[in-house]
mmCIF file of C-alpha atoms in Angstrom:
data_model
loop_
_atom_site.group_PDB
_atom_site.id
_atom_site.type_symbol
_atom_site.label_atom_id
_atom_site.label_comp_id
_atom_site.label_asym_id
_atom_site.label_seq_id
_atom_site.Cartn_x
_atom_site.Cartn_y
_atom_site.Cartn_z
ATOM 1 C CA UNK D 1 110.561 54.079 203.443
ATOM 2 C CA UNK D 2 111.275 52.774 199.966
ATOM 3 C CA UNK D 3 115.419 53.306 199.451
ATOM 4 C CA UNK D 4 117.088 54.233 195.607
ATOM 5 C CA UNK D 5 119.443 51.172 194.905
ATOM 6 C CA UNK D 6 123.321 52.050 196.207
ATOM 7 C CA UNK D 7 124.299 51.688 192.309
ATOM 8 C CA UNK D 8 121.671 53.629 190.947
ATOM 9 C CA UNK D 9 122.437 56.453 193.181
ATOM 10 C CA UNK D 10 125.807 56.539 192.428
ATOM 11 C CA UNK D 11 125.276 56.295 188.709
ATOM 12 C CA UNK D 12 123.057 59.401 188.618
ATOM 13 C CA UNK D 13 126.122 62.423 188.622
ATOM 14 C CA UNK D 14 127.234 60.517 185.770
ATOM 15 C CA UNK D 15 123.927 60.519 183.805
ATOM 16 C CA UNK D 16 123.017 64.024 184.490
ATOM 17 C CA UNK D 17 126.544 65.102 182.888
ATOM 18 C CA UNK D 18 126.322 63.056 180.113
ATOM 19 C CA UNK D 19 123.017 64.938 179.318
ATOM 20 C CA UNK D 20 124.351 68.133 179.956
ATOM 21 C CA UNK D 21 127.296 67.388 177.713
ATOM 22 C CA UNK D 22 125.175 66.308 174.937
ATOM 23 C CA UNK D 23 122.296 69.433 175.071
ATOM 24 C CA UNK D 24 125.811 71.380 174.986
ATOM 25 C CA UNK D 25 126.896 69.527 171.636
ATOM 26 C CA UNK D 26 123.111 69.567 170.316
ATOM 27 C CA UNK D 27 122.530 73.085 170.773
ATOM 28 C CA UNK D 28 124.417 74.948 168.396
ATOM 29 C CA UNK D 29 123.436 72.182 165.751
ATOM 30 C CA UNK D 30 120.139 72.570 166.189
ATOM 31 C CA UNK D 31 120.405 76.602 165.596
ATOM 32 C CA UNK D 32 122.498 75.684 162.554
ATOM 33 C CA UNK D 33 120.272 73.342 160.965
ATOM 34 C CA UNK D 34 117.518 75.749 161.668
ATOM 35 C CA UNK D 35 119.242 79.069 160.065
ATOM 36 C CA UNK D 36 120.096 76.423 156.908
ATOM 37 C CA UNK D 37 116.088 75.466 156.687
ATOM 38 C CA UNK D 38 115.120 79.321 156.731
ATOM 39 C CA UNK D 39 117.549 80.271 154.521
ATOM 40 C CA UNK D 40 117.292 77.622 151.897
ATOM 41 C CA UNK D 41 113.747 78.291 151.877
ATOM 42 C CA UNK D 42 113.471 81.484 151.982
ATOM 43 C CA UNK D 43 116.101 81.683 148.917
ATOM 44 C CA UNK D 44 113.560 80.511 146.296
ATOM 45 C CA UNK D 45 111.033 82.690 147.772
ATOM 46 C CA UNK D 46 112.570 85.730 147.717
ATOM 47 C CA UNK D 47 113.438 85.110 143.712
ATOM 48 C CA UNK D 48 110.446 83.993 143.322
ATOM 49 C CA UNK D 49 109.001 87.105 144.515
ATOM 50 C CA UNK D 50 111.838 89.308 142.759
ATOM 51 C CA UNK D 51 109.978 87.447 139.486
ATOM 52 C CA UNK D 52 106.664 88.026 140.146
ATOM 53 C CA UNK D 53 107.324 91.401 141.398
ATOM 54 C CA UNK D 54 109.663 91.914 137.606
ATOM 55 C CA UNK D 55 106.588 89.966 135.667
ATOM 56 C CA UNK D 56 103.468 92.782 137.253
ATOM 57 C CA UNK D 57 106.081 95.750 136.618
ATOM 58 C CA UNK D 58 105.939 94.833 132.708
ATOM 59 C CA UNK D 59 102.563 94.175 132.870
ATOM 60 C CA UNK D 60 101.515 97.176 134.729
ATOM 61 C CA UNK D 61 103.866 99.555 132.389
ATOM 62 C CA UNK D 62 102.448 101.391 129.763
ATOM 63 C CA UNK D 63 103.493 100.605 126.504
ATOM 64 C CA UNK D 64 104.334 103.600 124.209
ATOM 65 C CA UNK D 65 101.062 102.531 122.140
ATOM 66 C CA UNK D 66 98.953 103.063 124.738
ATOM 67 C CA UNK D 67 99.668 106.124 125.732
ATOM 68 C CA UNK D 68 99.511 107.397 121.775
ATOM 69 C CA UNK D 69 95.860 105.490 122.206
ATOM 70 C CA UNK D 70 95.014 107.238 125.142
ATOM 71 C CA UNK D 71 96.348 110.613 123.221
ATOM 72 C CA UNK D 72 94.116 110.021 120.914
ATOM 73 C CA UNK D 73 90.901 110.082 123.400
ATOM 74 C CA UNK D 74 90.585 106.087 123.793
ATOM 75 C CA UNK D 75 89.141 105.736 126.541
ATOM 76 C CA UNK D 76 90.589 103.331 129.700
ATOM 77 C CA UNK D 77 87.979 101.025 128.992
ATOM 78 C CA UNK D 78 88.839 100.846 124.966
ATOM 79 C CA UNK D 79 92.739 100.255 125.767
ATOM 80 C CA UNK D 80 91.497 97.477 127.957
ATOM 81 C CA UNK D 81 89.126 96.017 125.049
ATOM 82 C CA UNK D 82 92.343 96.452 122.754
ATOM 83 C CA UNK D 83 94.794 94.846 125.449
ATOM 84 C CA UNK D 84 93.070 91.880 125.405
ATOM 85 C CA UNK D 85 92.019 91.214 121.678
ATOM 86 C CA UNK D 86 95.785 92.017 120.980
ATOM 87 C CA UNK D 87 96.586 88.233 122.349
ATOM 88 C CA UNK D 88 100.025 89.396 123.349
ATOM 89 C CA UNK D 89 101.444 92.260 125.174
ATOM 90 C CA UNK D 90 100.578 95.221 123.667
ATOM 91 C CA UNK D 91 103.923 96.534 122.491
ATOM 92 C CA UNK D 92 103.788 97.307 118.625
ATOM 93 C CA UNK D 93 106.073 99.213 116.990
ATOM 94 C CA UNK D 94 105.115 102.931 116.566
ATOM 95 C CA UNK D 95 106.590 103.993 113.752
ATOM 96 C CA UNK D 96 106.447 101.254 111.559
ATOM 97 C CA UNK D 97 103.016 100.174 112.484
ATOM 98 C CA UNK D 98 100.529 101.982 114.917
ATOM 99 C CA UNK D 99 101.328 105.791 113.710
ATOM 100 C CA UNK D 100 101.110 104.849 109.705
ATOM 101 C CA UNK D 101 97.719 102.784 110.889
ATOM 102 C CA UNK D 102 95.892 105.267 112.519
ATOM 103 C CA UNK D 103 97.172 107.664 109.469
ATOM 104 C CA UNK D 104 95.990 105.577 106.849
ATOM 105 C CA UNK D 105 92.424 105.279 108.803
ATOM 106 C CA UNK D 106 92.241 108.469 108.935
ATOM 107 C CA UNK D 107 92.888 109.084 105.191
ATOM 108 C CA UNK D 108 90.048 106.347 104.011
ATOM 109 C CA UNK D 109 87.971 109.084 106.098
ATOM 110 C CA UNK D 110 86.703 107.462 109.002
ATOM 111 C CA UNK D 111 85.586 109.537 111.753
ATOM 112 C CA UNK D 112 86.710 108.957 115.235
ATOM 113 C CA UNK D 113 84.144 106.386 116.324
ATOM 114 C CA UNK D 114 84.556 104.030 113.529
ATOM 115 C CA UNK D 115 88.564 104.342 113.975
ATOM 116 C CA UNK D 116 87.621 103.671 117.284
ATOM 117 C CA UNK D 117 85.967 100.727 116.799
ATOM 118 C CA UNK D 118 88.107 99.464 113.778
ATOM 119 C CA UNK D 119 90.941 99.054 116.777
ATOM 120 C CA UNK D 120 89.230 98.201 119.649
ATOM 121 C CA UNK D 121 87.649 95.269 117.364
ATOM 122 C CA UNK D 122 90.885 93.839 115.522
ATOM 123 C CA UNK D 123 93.416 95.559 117.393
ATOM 124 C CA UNK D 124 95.452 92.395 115.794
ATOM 125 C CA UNK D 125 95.964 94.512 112.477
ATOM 126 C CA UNK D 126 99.158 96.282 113.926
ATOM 127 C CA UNK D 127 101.013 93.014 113.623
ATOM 128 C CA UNK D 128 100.184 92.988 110.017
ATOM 129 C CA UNK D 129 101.617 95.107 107.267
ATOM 130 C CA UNK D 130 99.984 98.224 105.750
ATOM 131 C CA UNK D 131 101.502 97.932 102.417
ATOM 132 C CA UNK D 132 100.659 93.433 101.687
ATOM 133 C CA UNK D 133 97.689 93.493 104.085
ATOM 134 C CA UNK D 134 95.765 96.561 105.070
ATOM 135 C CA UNK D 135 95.684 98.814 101.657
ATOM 136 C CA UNK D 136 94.939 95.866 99.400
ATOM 137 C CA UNK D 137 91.341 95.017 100.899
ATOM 138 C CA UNK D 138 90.529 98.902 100.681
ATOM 139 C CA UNK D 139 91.729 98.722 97.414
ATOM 140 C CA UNK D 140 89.900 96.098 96.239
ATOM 141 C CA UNK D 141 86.615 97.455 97.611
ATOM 142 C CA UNK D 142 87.292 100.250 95.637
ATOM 143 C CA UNK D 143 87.768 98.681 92.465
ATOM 144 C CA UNK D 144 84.094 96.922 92.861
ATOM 145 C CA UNK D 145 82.832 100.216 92.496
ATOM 146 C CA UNK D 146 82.642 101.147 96.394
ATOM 147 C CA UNK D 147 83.126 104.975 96.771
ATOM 148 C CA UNK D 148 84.886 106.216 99.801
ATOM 149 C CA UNK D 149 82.725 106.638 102.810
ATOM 150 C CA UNK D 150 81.312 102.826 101.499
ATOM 151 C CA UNK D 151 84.598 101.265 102.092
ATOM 152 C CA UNK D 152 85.336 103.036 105.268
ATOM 153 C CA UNK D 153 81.736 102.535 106.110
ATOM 154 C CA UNK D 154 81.766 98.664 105.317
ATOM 155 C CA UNK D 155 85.780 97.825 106.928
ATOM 156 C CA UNK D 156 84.035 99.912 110.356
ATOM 157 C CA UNK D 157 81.233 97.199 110.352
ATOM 158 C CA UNK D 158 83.695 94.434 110.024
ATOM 159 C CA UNK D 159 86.902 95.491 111.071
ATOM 160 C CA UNK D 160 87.862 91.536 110.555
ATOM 161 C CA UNK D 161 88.307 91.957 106.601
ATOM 162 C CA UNK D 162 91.270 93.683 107.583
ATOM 163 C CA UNK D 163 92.795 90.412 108.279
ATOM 164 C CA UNK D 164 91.419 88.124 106.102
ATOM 165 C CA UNK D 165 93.543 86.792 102.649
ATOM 166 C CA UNK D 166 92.001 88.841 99.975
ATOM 167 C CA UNK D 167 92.231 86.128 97.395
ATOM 168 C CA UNK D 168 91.209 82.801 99.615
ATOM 169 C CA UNK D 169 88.458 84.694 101.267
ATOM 170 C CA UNK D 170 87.297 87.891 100.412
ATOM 171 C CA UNK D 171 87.116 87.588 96.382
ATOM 172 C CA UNK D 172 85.525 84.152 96.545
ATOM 173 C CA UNK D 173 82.291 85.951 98.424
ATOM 174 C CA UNK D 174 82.048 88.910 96.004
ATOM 175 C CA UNK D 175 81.957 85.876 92.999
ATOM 176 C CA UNK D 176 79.577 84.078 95.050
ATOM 177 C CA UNK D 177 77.247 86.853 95.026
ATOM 178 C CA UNK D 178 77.825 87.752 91.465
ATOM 179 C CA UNK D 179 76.776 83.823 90.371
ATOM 180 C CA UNK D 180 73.245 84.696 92.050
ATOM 181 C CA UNK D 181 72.534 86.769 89.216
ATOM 182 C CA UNK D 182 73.704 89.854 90.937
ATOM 183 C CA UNK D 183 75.170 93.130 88.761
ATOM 184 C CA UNK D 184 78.034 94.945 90.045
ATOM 185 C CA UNK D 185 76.209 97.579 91.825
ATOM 186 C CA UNK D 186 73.826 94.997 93.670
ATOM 187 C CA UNK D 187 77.296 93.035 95.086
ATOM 188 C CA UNK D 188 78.500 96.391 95.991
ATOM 189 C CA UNK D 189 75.233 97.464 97.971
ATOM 190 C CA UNK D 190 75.176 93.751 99.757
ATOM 191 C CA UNK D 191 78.503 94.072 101.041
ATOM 192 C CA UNK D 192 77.873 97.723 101.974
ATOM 193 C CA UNK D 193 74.683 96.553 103.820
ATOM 194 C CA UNK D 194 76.259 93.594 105.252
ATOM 195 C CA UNK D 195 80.272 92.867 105.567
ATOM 196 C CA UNK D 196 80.063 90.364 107.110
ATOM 197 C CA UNK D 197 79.007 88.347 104.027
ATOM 198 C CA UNK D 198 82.635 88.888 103.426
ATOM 199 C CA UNK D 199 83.518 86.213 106.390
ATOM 200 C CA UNK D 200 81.165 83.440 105.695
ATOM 201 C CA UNK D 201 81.870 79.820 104.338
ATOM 202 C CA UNK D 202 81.220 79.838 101.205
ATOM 203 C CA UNK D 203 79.842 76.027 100.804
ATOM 204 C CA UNK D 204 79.576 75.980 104.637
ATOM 205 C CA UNK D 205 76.617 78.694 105.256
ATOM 206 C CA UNK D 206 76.150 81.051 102.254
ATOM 207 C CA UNK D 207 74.975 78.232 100.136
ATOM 208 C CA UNK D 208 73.187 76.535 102.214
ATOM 209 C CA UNK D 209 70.939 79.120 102.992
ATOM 210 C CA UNK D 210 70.450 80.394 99.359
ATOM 211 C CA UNK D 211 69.637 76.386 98.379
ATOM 212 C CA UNK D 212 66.872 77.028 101.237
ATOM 213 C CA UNK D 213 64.874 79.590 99.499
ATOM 214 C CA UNK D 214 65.259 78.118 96.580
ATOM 215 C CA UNK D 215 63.677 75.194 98.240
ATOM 216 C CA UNK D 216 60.733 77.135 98.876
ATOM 217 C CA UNK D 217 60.048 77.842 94.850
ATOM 218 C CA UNK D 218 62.169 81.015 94.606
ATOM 219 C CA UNK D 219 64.034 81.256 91.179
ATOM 220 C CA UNK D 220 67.325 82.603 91.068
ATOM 221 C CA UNK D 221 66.014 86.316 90.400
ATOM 222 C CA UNK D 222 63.898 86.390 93.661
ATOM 223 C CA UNK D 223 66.771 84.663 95.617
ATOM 224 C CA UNK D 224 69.283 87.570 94.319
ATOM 225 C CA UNK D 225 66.641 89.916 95.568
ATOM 226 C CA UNK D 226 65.924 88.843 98.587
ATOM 227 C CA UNK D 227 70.081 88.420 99.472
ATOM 228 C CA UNK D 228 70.876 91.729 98.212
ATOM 229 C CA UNK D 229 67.670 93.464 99.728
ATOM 230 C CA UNK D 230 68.274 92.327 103.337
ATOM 231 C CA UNK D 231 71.741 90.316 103.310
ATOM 232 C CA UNK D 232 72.044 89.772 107.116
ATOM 233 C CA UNK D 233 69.451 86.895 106.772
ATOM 234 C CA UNK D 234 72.720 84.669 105.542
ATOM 235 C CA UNK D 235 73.956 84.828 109.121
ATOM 236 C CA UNK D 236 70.821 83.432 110.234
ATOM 237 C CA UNK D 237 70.641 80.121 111.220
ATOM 238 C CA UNK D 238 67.959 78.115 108.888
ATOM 239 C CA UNK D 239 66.665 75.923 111.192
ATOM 240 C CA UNK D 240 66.552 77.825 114.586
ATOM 241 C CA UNK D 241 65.439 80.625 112.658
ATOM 242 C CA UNK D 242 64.168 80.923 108.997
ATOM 243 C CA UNK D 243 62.324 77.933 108.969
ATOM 244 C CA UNK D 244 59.945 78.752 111.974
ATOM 245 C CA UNK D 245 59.201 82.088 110.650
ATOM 246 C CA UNK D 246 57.779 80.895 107.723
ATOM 247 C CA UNK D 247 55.640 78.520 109.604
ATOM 248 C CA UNK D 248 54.026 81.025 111.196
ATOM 249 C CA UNK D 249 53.380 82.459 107.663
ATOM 250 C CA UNK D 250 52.089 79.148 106.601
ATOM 251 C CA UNK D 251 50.014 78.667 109.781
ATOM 252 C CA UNK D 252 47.905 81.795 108.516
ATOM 253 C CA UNK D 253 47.473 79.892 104.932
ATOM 254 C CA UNK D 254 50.570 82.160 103.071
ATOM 255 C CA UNK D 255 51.709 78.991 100.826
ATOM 256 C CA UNK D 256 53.326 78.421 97.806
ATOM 257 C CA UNK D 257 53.722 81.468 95.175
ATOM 258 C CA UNK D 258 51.825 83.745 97.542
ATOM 259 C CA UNK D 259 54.294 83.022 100.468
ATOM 260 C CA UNK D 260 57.344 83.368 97.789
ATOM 261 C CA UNK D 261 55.604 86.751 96.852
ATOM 262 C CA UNK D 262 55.059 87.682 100.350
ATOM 263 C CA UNK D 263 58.811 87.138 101.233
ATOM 264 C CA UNK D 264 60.170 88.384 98.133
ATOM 265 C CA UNK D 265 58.276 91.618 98.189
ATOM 266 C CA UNK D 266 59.464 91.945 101.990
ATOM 267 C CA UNK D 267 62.075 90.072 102.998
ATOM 268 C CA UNK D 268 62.767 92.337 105.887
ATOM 269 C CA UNK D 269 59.784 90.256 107.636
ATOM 270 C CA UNK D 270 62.388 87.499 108.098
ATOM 271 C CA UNK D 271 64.810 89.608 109.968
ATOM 272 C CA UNK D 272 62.246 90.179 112.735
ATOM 273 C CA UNK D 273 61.885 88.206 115.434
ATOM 274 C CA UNK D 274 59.520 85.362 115.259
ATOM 275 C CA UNK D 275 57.619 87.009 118.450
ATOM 276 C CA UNK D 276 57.222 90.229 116.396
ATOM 277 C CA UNK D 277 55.970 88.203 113.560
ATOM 278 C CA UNK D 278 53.790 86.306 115.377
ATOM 279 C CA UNK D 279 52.161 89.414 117.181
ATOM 280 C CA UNK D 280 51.797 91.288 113.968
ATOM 281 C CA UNK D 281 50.290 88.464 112.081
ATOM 282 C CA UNK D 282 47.799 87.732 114.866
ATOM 283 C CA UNK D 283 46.478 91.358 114.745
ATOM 284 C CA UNK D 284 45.906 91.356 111.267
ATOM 285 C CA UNK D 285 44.070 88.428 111.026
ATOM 286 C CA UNK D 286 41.955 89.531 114.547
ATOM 287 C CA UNK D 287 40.841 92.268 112.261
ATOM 288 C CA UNK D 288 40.019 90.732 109.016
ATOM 289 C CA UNK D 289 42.804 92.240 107.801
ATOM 290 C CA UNK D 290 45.528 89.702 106.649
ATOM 291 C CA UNK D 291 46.338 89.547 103.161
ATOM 292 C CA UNK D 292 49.378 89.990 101.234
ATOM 293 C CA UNK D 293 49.744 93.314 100.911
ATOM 294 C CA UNK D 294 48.540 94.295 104.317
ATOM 295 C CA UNK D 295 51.394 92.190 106.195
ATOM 296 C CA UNK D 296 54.045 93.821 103.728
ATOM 297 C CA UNK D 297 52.944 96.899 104.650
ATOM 298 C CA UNK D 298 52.707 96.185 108.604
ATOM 299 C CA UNK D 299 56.498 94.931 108.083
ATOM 300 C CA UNK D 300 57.139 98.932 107.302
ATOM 301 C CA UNK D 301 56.532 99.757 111.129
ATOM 302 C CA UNK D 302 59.038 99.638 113.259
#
């Protein structure tokens, strides 16, 4: 039978209580360090969540404003809409800007929807100022000859005026339309039609698309007419749109001063969609029927 060594036998006592001396000295260490690591990192987390927790409270509040919206029957879903286009936290101040705001709306005579809509779409104008920003475009409208339920018709289109610079931007159009050829009452029943012609580039797309139909042997006259009979074809785009509707027209033989009669007499039959033109134009000439007048007057049905 295999025999432990004399000296290692007597060397293990002193072994064993060197490693009981040791788990003794480790011990409390080790609970130490491990209090230290749970509490150092539990530190940051705990302000960390004090943060968040501070950061969802704000958010989650409701400002004043919105409950004077919600007052005012906006619905949750609006306040959202408004929330969001506001681009900061929706805080503005009451009685300098959201009461006097809603006031003044409510003067110019817009009825609930459009007020509605004017701040659900630009919420943005209660961090501008009534007085230098707001009253001056109504104003101005005015002074072209707009009568009251025009201007509050044409800023509920296109809220966005509100916020444009009245000389850089909104004056510029109105002269733009007046160097068609246009009288004061025709610039004054574009914009009503249209607002938005109020937001367009000048050289960029309002131009561009009136050099078009000049292109296709309009003179100024029927250019005027055609703008200020159905103005939302400047916010069409000329190639991806225009263009291929009047191939279809010149597909069925419209050319020259008969298609520049055809589209002056009816420029409404650009606005539809090139489907719709296609399908109406097919039918006619199925029947025997296309001609000049007959496609103006199929451009009358809905």
């Amino acid at each position: 039978m295999w025999r432990k060594p004399l000296h290692v036998a007597l060397l293990l006592p002193q072994l064993l209580c060197c490693l009981l001396a040791a788990a003794a000295v480790w011990s409390p260490c080790a609970s130490w360090l491990a209090i230290g690591r749970w509490r150092g990192a539990g530190r940051p987390l705990v302000a960390r969540s004090r943060v968040q927790s501070r950061s969802s409270l704000e958010d989650d509040a409701r400002t004043p404003a919105e409950e004077y919206l919600e007052s005012l029957g906006f619905s949750a879903d609006e306040i959202r809409k408004v929330k969001a286009r506001y681009l900061r936290r929706f805080n503005p101040d009451m009685s300098s800007m959201v009461k006097p705001v809603l006031s003044w709306l409510s003067e110019l005579r817009m009825t609930e929807l459009q007020v509605k809509k004017v701040i659900t779409s630009n919420p943005i104008i209660f961090r501008g100022s009534l007085e230098g920003n707001l009253k001056p475009v109504a104003q101005w409208l005015s002074s072209l000859g707009m009568d009251g339920s025009t201007v509050a018709t044409s800023i509920a289109k296109f809220p966005g005026m509100l916020g444009r610079n009245l000389d850089r931007s909104l004056k510029p159009n109105a002269q733009w339309l007046s160097s068609l050829g246009m009288d004061d009452s025709q610039v004054v029943k574009t914009i009503g039609k249209w607002p938005i012609v109020l937001g367009c580039s000048v050289d960029g797309k309002l131009k561009q698309t009136a050099q078009w139909f000049s292109s296709l042997g309009m003179d100024d006259l029927q250019v005027a007419k055609v703008i200020a009979a159905c103005p939302s074809l400047l916010g069409l785009s000329v190639d991806k749109n225009l263009k291929p509707k009047v191939t279809i027209l010149q597909e069925q033989g419209f050319a020259g001063s008969q298609l520049v009669s055809c589209i002056a007499r009816f420029p409404m039959s650009l606005s539809l969609s090139s489907t719709r033109l296609a399908r109406r134009v097919s039918i006619l000439d199925a029947q025997g029927l296309l001609t000049e007048k007959s496609l103006c007057n199929s451009m009358r049905l809905t």
